[in-house]
Coordinates of C-alpha atoms in Angstrom, one line a residue:
M1 CA 0.0 0.0 0.0
S2 CA 1.4 3.4 -0.9
E3 CA 1.3 6.4 1.4
N4 CA -1.4 7.9 -0.8
D5 CA -3.8 5.0 -0.2
G6 CA -4.9 6.3 3.1
P7 CA -5.1 4.4 6.4
A8 CA -6.1 0.7 6.4
V9 CA -9.6 0.0 7.8
I10 CA -9.9 -2.9 10.1
Y11 CA -13.4 -4.5 10.1
K12 CA -14.5 -6.4 13.2
E13 CA -16.7 -9.4 12.7
A14 CA -20.2 -8.6 14.0
N15 CA -21.4 -10.6 17.0
P16 CA -24.7 -12.1 15.8
Y17 CA -26.2 -12.3 19.3
E18 CA -25.4 -8.7 20.1
T19 CA -26.7 -7.6 16.7
L20 CA -30.0 -9.4 17.3
L21 CA -30.3 -8.2 20.9
T22 CA -29.7 -4.6 19.8
L23 CA -32.4 -4.8 17.1
A24 CA -34.9 -6.5 19.5
K25 CA -34.4 -4.0 22.3
S26 CA -34.4 -0.9 20.1
R27 CA -37.7 -1.9 18.3
Y28 CA -40.8 -0.2 19.6
S29 CA -44.4 0.4 18.5
C30 CA -44.3 3.6 16.5
R31 CA -47.5 5.7 16.8
A32 CA -46.6 8.7 14.6
F33 CA -45.1 8.5 11.1
E34 CA -43.7 10.8 8.5
A35 CA -45.5 10.8 5.2
R36 CA -42.6 9.9 3.0
P37 CA -42.8 6.3 1.6
V38 CA -40.4 3.5 2.0
A39 CA -38.7 2.4 -1.2
R40 CA -40.2 -0.7 -2.8
N41 CA -36.8 -2.4 -2.8
D42 CA -36.4 -1.8 1.0
I43 CA -39.9 -3.2 1.6
E44 CA -38.9 -6.3 -0.3
R45 CA -35.8 -6.7 1.8
I46 CA -37.9 -6.6 4.9
L47 CA -40.2 -9.3 3.5
E48 CA -37.1 -11.4 2.6
I49 CA -36.4 -11.6 6.3
A50 CA -40.0 -12.3 7.2
R51 CA -40.3 -15.2 4.8
T52 CA -37.5 -17.1 6.5
A53 CA -39.7 -17.7 9.5
P54 CA -40.2 -21.4 10.5
S55 CA -43.6 -23.0 10.4
D56 CA -45.2 -26.4 11.2
C57 CA -44.1 -28.9 8.6
N58 CA -43.0 -25.9 6.5
T59 CA -46.7 -25.0 5.7
Q60 CA -45.8 -21.3 5.5
P61 CA -49.4 -20.2 6.3
A62 CA -48.7 -16.4 6.3
S63 CA -49.8 -14.2 3.4
I64 CA -49.2 -10.5 3.5
F65 CA -50.8 -7.6 1.5
I66 CA -49.0 -4.3 1.3
I67 CA -51.4 -1.4 0.8
S68 CA -50.0 2.0 -0.1
G69 CA -50.9 5.1 -2.2
L70 CA -54.4 5.8 -3.2
A71 CA -55.7 2.4 -2.0
L72 CA -54.4 3.2 1.5
E73 CA -55.9 6.6 1.6
G74 CA -59.3 5.1 0.6
L75 CA -59.0 2.5 3.3
R76 CA -57.7 5.0 5.9
S77 CA -60.8 7.2 5.3
E78 CA -63.4 4.4 5.3
I79 CA -62.0 2.4 8.2
Y80 CA -61.7 5.5 10.4
E81 CA -65.3 6.4 9.6
A82 CA -66.4 2.8 10.4
A83 CA -64.6 2.9 13.8
A84 CA -65.8 6.5 14.6
T85 CA -69.4 5.8 13.9
G86 CA -69.5 2.3 15.5
I87 CA -70.6 0.2 12.6
E88 CA -70.8 -3.6 13.2
R89 CA -67.4 -5.2 13.4
T90 CA -66.5 -8.1 11.2
S91 CA -63.6 -10.1 12.7
D92 CA -62.1 -13.2 11.2
I93 CA -60.4 -13.8 14.5
P94 CA -62.6 -13.5 17.7
P95 CA -61.4 -10.6 19.8
I96 CA -60.4 -11.0 23.4
V97 CA -63.6 -10.9 25.4
A98 CA -62.1 -9.5 28.6
Y99 CA -58.6 -8.7 29.9
T100 CA -58.1 -10.0 33.4
G101 CA -55.6 -9.9 36.2
V102 CA -52.0 -9.0 35.3
F103 CA -52.9 -8.8 31.6
Q104 CA -55.4 -6.0 32.3
E105 CA -52.8 -4.3 34.5
R106 CA -50.2 -4.4 31.7
R107 CA -52.8 -3.2 29.1
R108 CA -53.7 -0.2 31.3
E109 CA -50.0 0.7 32.0
C110 CA -49.4 0.7 28.2
G111 CA -52.5 2.8 27.5
W112 CA -51.8 5.4 30.2
A113 CA -48.2 5.7 29.2
L114 CA -49.4 6.6 25.7
Y115 CA -52.1 9.0 26.9
N116 CA -49.7 10.7 29.3
A117 CA -47.2 11.2 26.5
V118 CA -49.7 12.9 24.3
G119 CA -51.2 15.0 27.1
V120 CA -54.5 13.1 27.7
E121 CA -55.3 13.2 31.4
R122 CA -56.9 10.4 33.4
G123 CA -60.7 10.6 33.1
D124 CA -60.6 12.4 29.8
R125 CA -62.7 9.9 27.8
D126 CA -63.0 12.2 24.8
G127 CA -59.2 12.6 24.6
S128 CA -58.5 8.9 25.0
G129 CA -61.2 8.1 22.5
R130 CA -59.6 10.5 19.9
Q131 CA -56.2 8.9 20.5
A132 CA -57.6 5.4 20.1
L133 CA -59.1 6.4 16.8
E134 CA -55.6 7.2 15.5
N135 CA -55.2 3.5 15.1
F136 CA -57.6 3.7 12.2
R137 CA -55.6 6.5 10.6
F138 CA -52.7 4.1 10.8
F139 CA -50.9 6.9 12.7
G140 CA -50.2 8.6 9.4
A141 CA -48.1 5.7 8.1
P142 CA -47.6 5.6 4.3
H143 CA -47.9 1.8 4.2
L144 CA -50.0 -0.9 5.8
A145 CA -49.2 -4.6 5.8
V146 CA -52.2 -6.8 6.3
V147 CA -51.1 -10.1 7.8
T148 CA -53.3 -13.1 7.1
S149 CA -53.3 -16.9 7.6
H150 CA -55.2 -19.6 5.7
K151 CA -58.3 -20.8 7.6
D152 CA -57.5 -24.5 7.0
L153 CA -54.5 -24.4 9.3
A154 CA -56.6 -23.1 12.2
E155 CA -54.8 -22.2 15.5
R156 CA -51.5 -23.7 14.3
G157 CA -51.6 -21.3 11.3
L158 CA -52.2 -18.4 13.7
F159 CA -49.2 -19.4 15.8
D160 CA -46.9 -19.8 12.9
T161 CA -48.0 -16.5 11.4
G162 CA -47.1 -14.9 14.7
I163 CA -43.6 -16.1 14.2
Y164 CA -43.7 -14.6 10.7
L165 CA -44.9 -11.3 12.2
G166 CA -42.0 -11.3 14.7
H167 CA -39.5 -11.7 11.8
L168 CA -41.2 -8.9 9.9
L169 CA -40.9 -6.5 12.8
L170 CA -37.3 -7.2 13.3
G171 CA -36.6 -7.0 9.6
A172 CA -38.2 -3.5 9.5
Q173 CA -36.0 -2.5 12.5
A174 CA -32.9 -3.8 10.7
M175 CA -33.8 -1.5 7.8
G176 CA -34.4 1.5 9.9
V177 CA -38.1 1.4 9.2
A178 CA -40.5 2.0 12.1
A179 CA -43.6 -0.2 12.6
V180 CA -46.5 -0.9 14.8
A181 CA -48.6 -4.1 14.9
Q182 CA -52.3 -3.4 15.2
G183 CA -54.9 -6.0 16.1
S184 CA -57.7 -3.4 16.3
I185 CA -58.0 -2.9 12.6
A186 CA -58.6 -6.6 12.0
H187 CA -62.1 -6.1 13.5
Y188 CA -63.1 -4.4 10.2
A189 CA -62.0 -7.2 7.9
D190 CA -64.8 -6.6 5.5
V191 CA -63.7 -3.0 5.0
I192 CA -60.1 -4.1 4.5
R193 CA -61.2 -6.5 1.8
K194 CA -62.6 -3.7 -0.3
Y195 CA -59.0 -2.4 -0.7
A196 CA -57.0 -5.6 -1.0
P197 CA -57.7 -8.9 -2.8
I198 CA -57.9 -11.0 0.4
S199 CA -60.1 -14.1 -0.2
T200 CA -62.4 -15.4 2.5
D201 CA -60.0 -18.5 2.8
L202 CA -57.5 -16.1 4.4
R203 CA -58.2 -14.8 7.9
V204 CA -57.2 -11.2 8.6
I205 CA -55.1 -11.4 11.8
C206 CA -53.7 -7.9 12.2
G207 CA -52.2 -4.9 10.3
V208 CA -48.7 -3.5 10.5
S209 CA -48.5 0.2 9.8
F210 CA -45.0 1.1 8.8
G211 CA -42.8 3.9 7.5
Y212 CA -40.3 6.4 9.0
E213 CA -40.8 7.5 12.5
W214 CA -41.9 11.1 13.3
K215 CA -39.0 11.5 15.8
D216 CA -40.3 14.6 17.5
H217 CA -43.9 13.5 18.0
S218 CA -44.8 13.0 21.6
A219 CA -46.6 9.7 20.9
N220 CA -43.1 8.2 20.2
S221 CA -41.6 9.4 23.4
F222 CA -42.4 6.5 25.7
R223 CA -41.5 2.8 25.8
T224 CA -43.2 -0.2 27.4
G225 CA -41.6 -2.4 29.9
R226 CA -41.0 -6.2 29.8
M227 CA -41.1 -8.9 32.4
E228 CA -37.9 -10.1 33.9
L229 CA -36.5 -13.4 32.7
D230 CA -37.2 -15.2 36.0
E231 CA -40.9 -14.2 35.6
T232 CA -41.2 -15.7 32.1
A233 CA -39.0 -18.8 32.0
V234 CA -38.9 -22.0 34.0
F235 CA -35.7 -24.1 33.9
V236 CA -36.4 -27.8 34.7
D237 CA -33.3 -29.9 35.2

């Protein structure tokens, strides 16, 4: 190497565990997005990671529909109106009837953390209602991924599609793309089907709004906690 070649750059081999841990711990549910779209090539790179997810006997039950542009704007308008006016819900997956015990506590903690971040005080039902409806604006995201599973695979298909969803969210994080998984929009499956060719053989499980985070928005200023390892894992020797 001549003296004009500049200093040598020494690359350290990445530690796969540390890389994955960093991605997992930095991921969060984004609730305010910039309007600028994600390049098609980058979306495909995220999906390339998602499709590596394992499944029972390699059945690969997950199918995903990416809605953007005018189709998304039409869906955003109609599904918001449906939620705001209380039209009858049409869910392919039965909703949780009631949250109980510690699950209700965690749900409340998450909700109040969000409301506190955006300035909604306890007891302000109008304010909390308005914030809840932002789910149906997809928080301003330029893209919506509708995640589905084939009905013939029943609960096993739902389980395996959940693994696919986890890969999808980590893939987005690896690409610097913010995302939020949304179960609430799946309660309007019939509305969604107006804007995407989702057959009735496929069950709408959830949506994933994604794009680039609005960094200065107060809705993105909080993070949810996680249980400690000794509360979630049992080692049996």
